[in-house]
Tab-separated table of C-alpha atoms and ligand atoms in Angstrom:
chain	number	residue	atom	x	y	z
U	1	MET	CA	5.672	-9.720	-8.139
U	2	ALA	CA	4.249	-10.961	-11.149
U	3	SER	CA	5.423	-14.811	-12.447
U	4	GLU	CA	4.279	-17.138	-14.799
U	5	SER	CA	1.371	-18.095	-12.566
U	6	PHE	CA	0.662	-14.918	-11.388
U	7	ASN	CA	-0.134	-11.913	-13.015
U	8	PRO	CA	-1.231	-8.891	-10.821
U	9	PHE	CA	-2.504	-6.947	-13.835
U	10	LYS	CA	-4.880	-9.772	-14.909
U	11	MET	CA	-6.012	-10.021	-11.264
U	12	ALA	CA	-6.862	-6.340	-10.794
U	13	GLN	CA	-8.496	-6.659	-14.353
U	14	GLN	CA	-10.482	-9.826	-13.218
U	15	GLN	CA	-11.850	-8.146	-10.084
U	16	PHE	CA	-12.866	-4.874	-11.779
U	17	ASP	CA	-14.580	-6.824	-14.664
U	18	ALA	CA	-16.611	-8.810	-12.161
U	19	VAL	CA	-17.792	-5.326	-10.509
U	20	ALA	CA	-18.233	-3.521	-13.762
U	21	GLU	CA	-20.839	-6.694	-14.674
U	22	LYS	CA	-22.602	-6.280	-11.479
U	23	LEU	CA	-22.896	-2.505	-11.996
U	24	GLY	CA	-23.999	-2.983	-15.536
U	25	LEU	CA	-21.211	-0.543	-16.811
U	26	ASP	CA	-21.379	0.194	-20.703
U	27	GLN	CA	-18.335	-1.164	-22.768
U	28	ALA	CA	-16.593	2.038	-23.512
U	29	THR	CA	-16.537	2.813	-19.881
U	30	ARG	CA	-15.310	-0.373	-19.024
U	31	ASP	CA	-12.621	-0.238	-21.968
U	32	PHE	CA	-11.432	2.796	-20.757
U	33	LEU	CA	-11.159	1.893	-16.993
U	34	ARG	CA	-9.708	-1.614	-17.467
U	35	THR	CA	-6.549	-0.370	-18.753
U	36	PRO	CA	-4.050	2.617	-17.832
U	37	CYS	CA	-4.552	5.963	-19.416
U	38	ARG	CA	-0.660	6.392	-20.066
U	39	GLU	CA	2.396	4.302	-19.287
U	40	TYR	CA	6.189	5.217	-19.205
U	41	HIS	CA	9.043	3.064	-19.690
U	42	PHE	CA	12.393	4.258	-19.685
U	43	ASN	CA	16.154	3.511	-18.832
U	44	ILE	CA	17.934	5.331	-15.991
U	45	PRO	CA	21.664	5.234	-16.407
U	46	ILE	CA	23.673	5.337	-13.111
U	47	ARG	CA	27.349	5.873	-12.352
U	48	MET	CA	28.205	3.218	-9.765
U	49	ASP	CA	30.525	3.956	-6.756
U	50	ASP	CA	33.019	1.878	-8.306
U	51	GLY	CA	33.180	3.699	-11.756
U	52	SER	CA	31.033	1.403	-13.808
U	53	TYR	CA	27.847	2.259	-15.221
U	54	LYS	CA	24.486	0.412	-15.030
U	55	VAL	CA	20.974	0.974	-16.593
U	56	TYR	CA	18.098	0.616	-14.287
U	57	ARG	CA	14.613	0.242	-15.833
U	58	GLY	CA	12.200	2.837	-14.355
U	59	PHE	CA	8.264	2.829	-15.003
U	60	ARG	CA	5.484	5.279	-14.376
U	61	VAL	CA	1.998	4.260	-14.905
U	62	GLN	CA	-1.011	6.850	-14.549
U	63	HIS	CA	-4.271	4.549	-14.722
U	64	SER	CA	-6.620	7.443	-14.176
U	65	ASP	CA	-6.811	11.248	-13.644
U	66	ALA	CA	-10.393	11.644	-14.038
U	67	ARG	CA	-11.023	12.595	-10.249
U	68	GLY	CA	-7.782	14.727	-10.031
U	69	PRO	CA	-3.997	14.427	-10.583
U	70	ALA	CA	-2.730	10.691	-10.763
U	71	LYS	CA	-1.560	9.576	-7.356
U	72	GLY	CA	0.505	6.791	-6.090
U	73	GLY	CA	3.952	5.389	-4.817
U	74	ILE	CA	7.049	4.455	-6.437
U	75	ARG	CA	8.634	1.017	-5.471
U	76	PHE	CA	12.148	-0.162	-5.486
U	77	HIS	CA	11.922	-4.015	-5.934
U	78	PRO	CA	14.451	-6.289	-7.577
U	79	GLN	CA	11.283	-8.289	-9.051
U	80	GLU	CA	9.474	-4.988	-10.101
U	81	THR	CA	7.482	-5.728	-13.455
U	82	ILE	CA	5.375	-3.227	-15.721
U	83	ASP	CA	2.302	-5.517	-14.830
U	84	THR	CA	2.723	-4.989	-11.243
U	85	VAL	CA	3.072	-1.509	-11.617
U	86	LYS	CA	-0.191	-1.175	-13.922
U	87	ALA	CA	-2.110	-3.465	-11.274
U	88	LEU	CA	-0.980	-0.873	-8.659
U	89	ALA	CA	-2.066	2.162	-10.442
U	90	MET	CA	-5.616	0.727	-11.197
U	91	TRP	CA	-5.842	0.131	-7.377
U	92	MET	CA	-4.720	3.693	-6.574
U	93	THR	CA	-7.614	4.720	-8.521
U	94	TRP	CA	-9.880	2.913	-6.488
U	95	LYS	CA	-8.162	3.757	-3.310
U	96	THR	CA	-8.697	7.603	-3.785
U	97	ALA	CA	-12.132	7.060	-5.043
U	98	VAL	CA	-13.366	4.914	-1.970
U	99	VAL	CA	-11.919	7.608	0.497
U	100	ASP	CA	-13.386	10.141	-1.762
U	101	ILE	CA	-10.492	12.604	-2.047
U	102	PRO	CA	-9.883	14.740	-5.240
U	103	LEU	CA	-7.157	12.433	-6.706
U	104	GLY	CA	-6.767	9.640	-9.528
U	105	GLY	CA	-4.424	6.622	-9.660
U	106	GLY	CA	-0.858	6.128	-10.645
U	107	LYS	CA	2.278	4.024	-9.733
U	108	GLY	CA	5.825	3.795	-10.329
U	109	GLY	CA	8.758	1.781	-10.048
U	110	VAL	CA	12.480	0.920	-10.496
U	111	ILE	CA	13.858	-2.554	-11.103
U	112	CYS	CA	16.288	-2.637	-8.562
U	113	ASP	CA	17.246	-3.453	-5.034
U	114	PRO	CA	18.273	-0.931	-2.623
U	115	HIS	CA	19.952	-3.811	-0.227
U	116	ASN	CA	22.742	-3.786	-2.858
U	117	LEU	CA	23.060	-0.016	-3.333
U	118	SER	CA	25.079	2.669	-1.544
U	119	MET	CA	23.207	5.829	-0.587
U	120	ARG	CA	24.534	7.953	-3.287
U	121	GLU	CA	23.808	5.190	-5.982
U	122	GLN	CA	20.065	5.465	-4.414
U	123	GLU	CA	20.118	9.133	-4.777
U	124	ALA	CA	21.274	8.756	-8.540
U	125	ILE	CA	18.351	6.659	-9.334
U	126	CYS	CA	15.844	8.978	-7.658
U	127	ARG	CA	17.387	11.849	-9.830
U	128	GLY	CA	17.402	9.626	-12.727
U	129	TRP	CA	13.825	8.437	-12.580
U	130	VAL	CA	12.550	12.131	-11.850
U	131	ARG	CA	14.686	13.477	-15.141
U	132	GLN	CA	12.935	10.758	-17.617
U	133	ILE	CA	9.687	11.799	-16.404
U	134	ALA	CA	9.468	15.646	-15.015
U	135	ARG	CA	7.743	16.531	-18.036
U	136	ASN	CA	4.732	14.185	-17.401
U	137	VAL	CA	4.466	14.635	-13.608
U	138	GLY	CA	3.930	17.463	-11.094
U	139	PRO	CA	1.451	18.609	-8.593
U	140	LEU	CA	-1.163	19.220	-11.292
U	141	GLN	CA	-0.438	15.995	-13.248
U	142	ASP	CA	0.725	13.046	-11.139
U	143	VAL	CA	2.071	12.824	-7.650
U	144	PRO	CA	4.547	10.356	-6.552
U	145	ALA	CA	4.875	9.026	-2.914
U	146	PRO	CA	6.908	6.260	-1.005
U	147	ASP	CA	6.010	2.972	-1.381
U	148	VAL	CA	8.016	-0.350	-0.744
U	149	MET	CA	11.421	0.144	-0.091
U	150	THR	CA	11.479	3.889	-0.829
U	151	THR	CA	11.448	6.259	2.228
U	152	GLY	CA	11.150	10.192	2.797
U	153	GLN	CA	14.897	10.660	1.928
U	154	HIS	CA	13.866	9.421	-1.833
U	155	MET	CA	11.283	11.541	-1.937
U	156	LEU	CA	13.205	14.651	-0.946
U	157	TRP	CA	15.786	13.718	-3.616
U	158	MET	CA	13.331	13.520	-5.954
U	159	LEU	CA	11.872	16.706	-4.937
U	160	ASP	CA	15.042	18.681	-5.235
U	161	GLU	CA	15.523	17.109	-8.640
U	162	TYR	CA	12.117	18.340	-9.878
U	163	GLU	CA	12.709	21.650	-8.602
U	164	THR	CA	16.153	22.046	-10.143
U	165	ILE	CA	14.541	21.222	-13.505
U	166	THR	CA	11.481	23.354	-13.308
U	167	GLY	CA	13.268	26.311	-11.214
U	168	PHE	CA	10.287	26.629	-8.721
U	169	LYS	CA	9.624	25.235	-5.294
U	170	SER	CA	6.995	22.631	-5.410
U	171	PRO	CA	6.252	20.908	-2.395
U	172	GLY	CA	3.166	19.636	-3.959
U	173	PHE	CA	5.129	17.555	-6.462
U	174	ILE	CA	5.612	14.682	-4.216
U	175	THR	CA	4.264	13.560	-0.838
U	176	GLY	CA	5.970	11.413	2.216
U	177	LYS	CA	8.499	13.992	2.586
U	178	PRO	CA	10.533	14.231	5.995
U	179	ILE	CA	9.065	16.479	8.501
U	180	GLY	CA	10.050	19.952	8.205
U	181	MET	CA	10.916	19.543	4.213
U	182	GLY	CA	7.076	19.500	3.321
U	183	GLY	CA	6.208	16.344	5.188
U	184	SER	CA	3.091	16.042	7.214
U	185	LEU	CA	3.345	14.833	10.640
U	186	ALA	CA	1.754	11.235	11.142
U	187	ARG	CA	2.549	10.393	7.434
U	188	PRO	CA	4.566	7.381	8.406
U	189	GLU	CA	1.863	6.285	10.892
U	190	ALA	CA	-1.178	6.936	8.546
U	191	THR	CA	-1.228	3.514	6.349
U	192	GLY	CA	-0.791	1.259	9.477
U	193	TYR	CA	-2.902	3.338	11.958
U	194	GLY	CA	-5.674	3.820	8.905
U	195	ALA	CA	-6.002	0.247	8.644
U	196	ILE	CA	-6.548	-0.241	12.465
U	197	PHE	CA	-9.297	2.450	12.194
U	198	THR	CA	-11.136	0.495	10.019
U	199	LEU	CA	-10.508	-2.705	12.162
U	200	ARG	CA	-11.583	-0.883	14.990
U	201	GLU	CA	-15.005	0.058	13.489
U	202	ALA	CA	-15.485	-3.519	11.980
U	203	LEU	CA	-14.935	-4.845	15.574
U	204	LYS	CA	-17.484	-2.437	17.060
U	205	GLU	CA	-20.110	-3.104	14.305
U	206	LYS	CA	-19.795	-6.780	15.187
U	207	GLY	CA	-19.748	-5.993	19.023
U	208	ILE	CA	-16.417	-7.476	19.899
U	209	ASP	CA	-14.210	-5.971	22.228
U	210	ILE	CA	-10.647	-5.246	20.472
U	211	GLY	CA	-8.883	-5.768	23.756
U	212	LYS	CA	-9.830	-9.536	23.888
U	213	THR	CA	-8.739	-10.331	20.262
U	214	THR	CA	-5.614	-11.643	18.826
U	215	ALA	CA	-3.781	-11.016	15.482
U	216	SER	CA	-0.945	-12.163	13.412
U	217	PHE	CA	1.000	-9.939	10.844
U	218	GLN	CA	2.476	-10.502	7.521
U	219	GLY	CA	5.608	-8.359	6.976
U	220	PHE	CA	7.292	-5.899	9.473
U	221	GLY	CA	7.640	-2.754	7.002
U	222	ASN	CA	6.110	0.629	7.289
U	223	VAL	CA	2.650	-0.478	7.309
U	224	SER	CA	2.897	-3.399	9.795
U	225	GLN	CA	4.820	-1.661	12.308
U	226	PHE	CA	2.399	0.983	12.818
U	227	ALA	CA	-0.699	-1.121	12.484
U	228	ILE	CA	0.751	-3.313	15.498
U	229	ASP	CA	1.478	-0.215	17.467
U	230	LEU	CA	-2.264	1.109	17.156
U	231	TYR	CA	-3.592	-2.581	17.497
U	232	THR	CA	-1.859	-3.059	20.912
U	233	GLN	CA	-2.412	0.453	22.133
U	234	TYR	CA	-6.071	-0.450	21.418
U	235	GLY	CA	-5.510	-3.461	23.878
U	236	GLY	CA	-5.286	-6.094	20.980
U	237	LYS	CA	-2.791	-8.955	21.458
U	238	ALA	CA	-0.462	-9.314	18.417
U	239	ILE	CA	1.295	-12.683	18.779
U	240	ALA	CA	2.996	-13.267	15.577
U	241	VAL	CA	4.804	-11.380	12.752
U	242	SER	CA	6.605	-12.367	9.949
U	243	SER	CA	9.554	-10.551	8.517
U	244	TRP	CA	12.191	-10.945	5.594
U	245	ASP	CA	15.628	-12.018	5.835
U	246	GLN	CA	17.960	-10.746	3.210
U	247	LYS	CA	20.523	-13.258	3.989
U	248	GLU	CA	18.608	-16.246	3.868
U	249	GLN	CA	16.342	-15.020	1.053
U	250	LYS	CA	13.461	-15.772	2.641
U	251	SER	CA	10.904	-14.772	5.354
U	252	PHE	CA	10.582	-15.940	9.190
U	253	THR	CA	7.498	-15.807	11.338
U	254	PHE	CA	8.091	-14.531	14.872
U	255	ARG	CA	5.493	-15.567	17.570
U	256	ARG	CA	5.409	-14.597	21.089
U	257	LYS	CA	2.021	-15.788	22.621
U	258	SER	CA	2.331	-13.346	25.617
U	259	GLY	CA	2.288	-10.620	22.724
U	260	ILE	CA	4.350	-8.626	20.677
U	261	ASP	CA	5.633	-4.774	21.695
U	262	MET	CA	6.147	-3.246	18.394
U	263	LYS	CA	9.133	-0.692	19.908
U	264	GLU	CA	10.642	-3.651	21.900
U	265	LEU	CA	10.724	-5.478	18.230
U	266	LEU	CA	11.877	-2.327	16.378
U	267	GLY	CA	14.925	-2.230	18.596
U	268	ILE	CA	15.964	-5.437	16.625
U	269	THR	CA	15.002	-4.716	13.482
U	270	ASN	CA	17.214	-2.941	10.648
U	271	ARG	CA	15.835	-0.065	8.221
U	272	PHE	CA	14.314	-2.543	5.622
U	273	GLY	CA	12.111	-4.160	8.541
U	274	GLU	CA	14.391	-7.466	8.889
U	275	ILE	CA	14.120	-8.766	12.457
U	276	ASP	CA	17.234	-10.275	13.906
U	277	ARG	CA	16.432	-14.012	14.563
U	278	ILE	CA	19.218	-14.506	17.188
U	279	LYS	CA	18.077	-11.271	19.367
U	280	ALA	CA	14.395	-12.185	18.780
U	281	VAL	CA	14.797	-15.648	20.293
U	282	GLU	CA	16.664	-13.850	23.353
U	283	LEU	CA	13.726	-11.915	23.602
U	284	GLY	CA	11.333	-14.850	24.203
U	285	PHE	CA	10.265	-15.149	20.476
U	286	GLU	CA	9.731	-18.616	18.668
U	287	VAL	CA	11.113	-18.769	15.250
U	288	LEU	CA	8.931	-20.329	12.659
U	289	PRO	CA	8.808	-20.625	8.913
U	290	GLY	CA	7.601	-17.658	7.279
U	291	GLU	CA	4.393	-18.967	5.830
U	292	ASP	CA	3.277	-20.025	9.374
U	293	TRP	CA	2.116	-16.167	9.859
U	294	ILE	CA	-1.328	-17.340	8.140
U	295	ASP	CA	-2.282	-20.467	10.324
U	296	GLN	CA	-2.148	-19.146	13.708
U	297	GLU	CA	-4.996	-19.621	16.034
U	298	VAL	CA	-5.888	-15.834	15.948
U	299	ASP	CA	-9.133	-13.462	15.539
U	300	ILE	CA	-7.520	-11.327	12.921
U	301	LEU	CA	-4.901	-11.784	9.946
U	302	VAL	CA	-3.257	-8.574	8.558
U	303	PRO	CA	-1.351	-9.301	5.506
U	304	ALA	CA	1.116	-6.504	5.184
U	305	ALA	CA	3.855	-7.594	2.862
U	306	LEU	CA	3.389	-8.150	-1.026
U	307	GLU	CA	0.665	-9.296	-3.265
U	308	ASN	CA	-0.284	-12.865	-3.910
U	309	GLN	CA	0.321	-14.103	-0.219
U	310	VAL	CA	-3.166	-15.240	0.400
U	311	ASN	CA	-4.037	-17.560	-2.654
U	312	ALA	CA	-5.386	-20.777	-3.474
U	313	GLN	CA	-2.595	-22.682	-2.065
U	314	THR	CA	-2.412	-20.557	1.514
U	315	ALA	CA	-5.903	-19.665	2.127
U	316	PRO	CA	-7.235	-23.437	3.004
U	317	GLN	CA	-4.378	-22.879	5.841
U	318	ILE	CA	-6.453	-20.066	7.512
U	319	HIS	CA	-7.068	-21.265	11.299
U	320	SER	CA	-10.967	-21.678	11.925
U	321	SER	CA	-10.643	-19.262	14.599
U	322	VAL	CA	-10.245	-16.205	12.067
U	323	LYS	CA	-12.875	-13.723	11.742
U	324	PHE	CA	-11.209	-10.853	9.969
U	325	ILE	CA	-8.648	-9.877	7.500
U	326	VAL	CA	-7.195	-6.426	7.336
U	327	GLU	CA	-5.220	-6.253	4.128
U	328	GLY	CA	-2.386	-3.900	4.660
U	329	ALA	CA	-0.602	-4.733	1.628
U	330	ASN	CA	-2.090	-3.944	-1.817
U	331	GLY	CA	-3.455	-7.119	-3.663
U	332	PRO	CA	-2.274	-9.709	-1.168
U	333	THR	CA	-5.426	-11.835	-1.792
U	334	THR	CA	-6.356	-13.672	-5.099
U	335	PRO	CA	-9.694	-13.960	-6.228
U	336	GLU	CA	-9.463	-17.786	-6.040
U	337	ALA	CA	-8.523	-17.036	-2.240
U	338	ASP	CA	-11.563	-14.633	-1.948
U	339	GLU	CA	-13.783	-17.436	-2.643
U	340	ILE	CA	-12.324	-19.708	0.176
U	341	ILE	CA	-12.516	-16.654	2.489
U	342	LYS	CA	-16.164	-16.103	1.577
U	343	LYS	CA	-16.852	-19.799	2.356
U	344	LYS	CA	-15.141	-19.307	5.872
U	345	ASN	CA	-17.542	-16.415	6.440
U	346	ILE	CA	-14.623	-14.195	7.416
U	347	TRP	CA	-15.022	-10.579	7.222
U	348	MET	CA	-12.794	-9.021	4.498
U	349	ILE	CA	-11.443	-5.315	4.842
U	350	PRO	CA	-10.036	-5.245	1.525
U	351	ASP	CA	-6.914	-3.450	0.535
U	352	PHE	CA	-7.577	-0.209	-1.093
U	353	LEU	CA	-9.967	0.646	1.686
U	354	ALA	CA	-8.040	-0.706	4.508
U	355	ASN	CA	-4.492	0.684	3.285
U	356	ALA	CA	-6.172	4.160	2.027
U	357	GLY	CA	-4.619	5.952	5.202
U	358	GLY	CA	-1.469	6.370	3.603
U	359	VAL	CA	-2.781	8.174	0.582
U	360	THR	CA	-5.300	9.951	2.549
U	361	CYS	CA	-2.620	11.563	4.729
U	362	SER	CA	-0.633	12.385	1.500
U	363	TYR	CA	-3.693	14.210	0.218
U	364	PHE	CA	-3.521	16.108	3.577
U	365	GLU	CA	0.312	16.842	3.093
U	366	GLN	CA	-0.390	18.275	-0.357
U	367	VAL	CA	-3.177	20.545	1.211
U	368	GLN	CA	-0.747	21.994	4.134
U	369	CYS	CA	1.925	22.326	1.357
U	370	ASN	CA	-0.285	24.384	-0.450
U	371	MET	CA	-1.135	26.481	2.408
U	372	ASN	CA	2.319	26.509	3.734
U	373	PHE	CA	0.698	26.094	7.028
U	374	PHE	CA	1.063	22.608	8.980
U	375	TRP	CA	-1.430	20.766	11.319
U	376	THR	CA	-0.470	19.453	14.402
U	377	LYS	CA	-0.168	15.413	14.680
U	378	GLU	CA	-3.279	15.229	16.558
U	379	GLU	CA	-5.464	17.274	13.783
U	380	VAL	CA	-3.866	15.083	11.211
U	381	LEU	CA	-4.977	11.938	12.973
U	382	THR	CA	-8.400	13.092	13.888
U	383	ARG	CA	-9.024	13.986	10.027
U	384	LEU	CA	-7.353	10.649	9.008
U	385	ASP	CA	-9.717	8.799	11.551
U	386	ASN	CA	-13.003	10.619	10.306
U	387	LYS	CA	-12.111	9.849	6.717
U	388	MET	CA	-11.023	5.951	7.240
U	389	THR	CA	-14.080	5.501	9.532
U	390	GLU	CA	-16.661	6.997	6.974
U	391	ALA	CA	-15.319	4.772	3.939
U	392	TYR	CA	-15.352	1.829	6.320
U	393	HIS	CA	-18.944	2.471	7.206
U	394	ALA	CA	-20.214	3.334	3.598
U	395	THR	CA	-18.480	0.400	2.239
U	396	SER	CA	-19.879	-1.878	5.096
U	397	GLU	CA	-23.613	-0.384	4.645
U	398	LEU	CA	-23.486	-1.170	1.074
U	399	ALA	CA	-22.247	-4.845	1.726
U	400	GLN	CA	-24.855	-5.550	3.976
U	401	LYS	CA	-27.620	-3.673	2.105
U	402	ARG	CA	-26.808	-5.471	-1.079
U	403	ASN	CA	-25.615	-8.592	0.519
U	404	VAL	CA	-22.274	-8.639	-1.524
U	405	TYR	CA	-18.529	-9.238	-0.066
U	406	MET	CA	-16.515	-6.346	1.300
U	407	ARG	CA	-14.303	-6.045	-1.739
U	408	ASP	CA	-17.018	-6.230	-4.234
U	409	ALA	CA	-18.892	-3.210	-2.102
U	410	ALA	CA	-15.754	-1.436	-2.202
U	411	TYR	CA	-15.229	-1.854	-5.666
U	412	MET	CA	-18.920	-0.570	-6.228
U	413	ILE	CA	-18.414	2.540	-4.606
U	414	SER	CA	-15.146	3.353	-6.277
U	415	ILE	CA	-15.836	2.206	-9.705
U	416	SER	CA	-19.092	4.071	-9.649
U	417	ARG	CA	-17.266	7.535	-8.554
U	418	VAL	CA	-14.554	7.070	-11.230
U	419	ALA	CA	-17.144	6.234	-13.904
U	420	GLU	CA	-19.209	9.253	-13.194
U	421	ALA	CA	-16.383	11.526	-13.293
U	422	VAL	CA	-15.207	10.057	-16.821
U	423	LYS	CA	-19.073	10.457	-18.195
U	424	MET	CA	-19.355	14.009	-16.821
U	425	ARG	CA	-15.913	14.971	-18.429
U	426	GLY	CA	-17.657	13.755	-21.500
U	427	TRP	CA	-14.693	11.365	-22.390
U	428	VAL	CA	-16.853	7.988	-23.078
O	501	LIG	N1	2.198	3.957	-1.663
O	501	LIG	C1	1.050	4.119	-0.792
O	501	LIG	C2	-0.110	3.381	-1.256
O	501	LIG	O1	0.037	2.294	-1.795
O	501	LIG	C3	0.570	5.546	-0.784
O	501	LIG	C4	0.578	6.364	-2.079
O	501	LIG	C5	0.471	7.905	-1.805
O	501	LIG	O2	0.652	8.434	-0.598
O	501	LIG	O3	0.481	8.301	-2.849
O	501	LIG	O4	-1.124	3.668	-1.105
């Protein structure tokens, strides 16, 4: 989230500018790609359950549609800001480009806290969001999806409102829909599993047996839950995970050195990914301060919460045992922290590569909706694995060939692809 000292959009621009310079990109293309093509800000008036009225602020940013319709999630968060949404939209452009799917980058958000809203009020916000933006989104323009604190249910309400307005069934308008309602099997797993597919490849490349590794995770939302699931299925040992506590308004780290089992932990977790501290102690977990996920003696760190978590203050605390960082979240690491990580010689699998599994599966969801024919879970996961593996190796090869940081290599691939589309269309 943006604050006085941290602005994610400035960070996204800083990352872009550095690589644009390396690529020798011309000025017009730089000017075009360092800002969003379009951004919408609007009011969403809602009648609350108690009969009062409240006005929520909504956004949709379309950073780029050069390679296809804009694509990206919608976040519900009390600290949402337009600059966060702009940064996330830009990162979506690089994400769809690095896995080479025919989509652009967008993002949306509403400043609200679903913790304090009934389901009916949340439904009203979803429908209100669509009413404000229906003319400017759609299967051929801009396709939303779930993100922080939004789910398949929210997507379905949004789809229903869109179809009511247009008068047509348009399942390709939105992705991350529930199974049986136009959703794809394996979409819930896709982001977390995708991140672990890239980690698996990185470990293979470095000749490390995943079964002998340990990992610490930040966050216990959708991405982290499935990342832990697949990582442990592969034989890795997850020893720590942090999770937000709404009542305390801070996070805690749950550590069990004998290992974490995702399903067991899910049994004591609410729908927002908050782990019950008392029950965790009963299951043999130590409850530590939230920030302790980062200084654990492990091989792998997986920041899978929000942006600005690995920064100039926290990066020096990374234990000398850490060899890999897999960014499940969007923008968790600041450019200052990147410098520290480079010095520590840690292999970075950057966000828009590591967490591209979600949007890749969203693309498969659109394809299946267009065919009106749905694949088996195995088929979805095999295709996802192939895409992630291919994108990982293309990035890693470039990083090694040009001797650049993995984040820069991923940026070089994505920016080149988008810049080429912009040029070929004759835009700049
Ligand atoms: N919100 C997810 C992301 O940040 C998924 C986006 C999508 O499926 O369009 O990648």
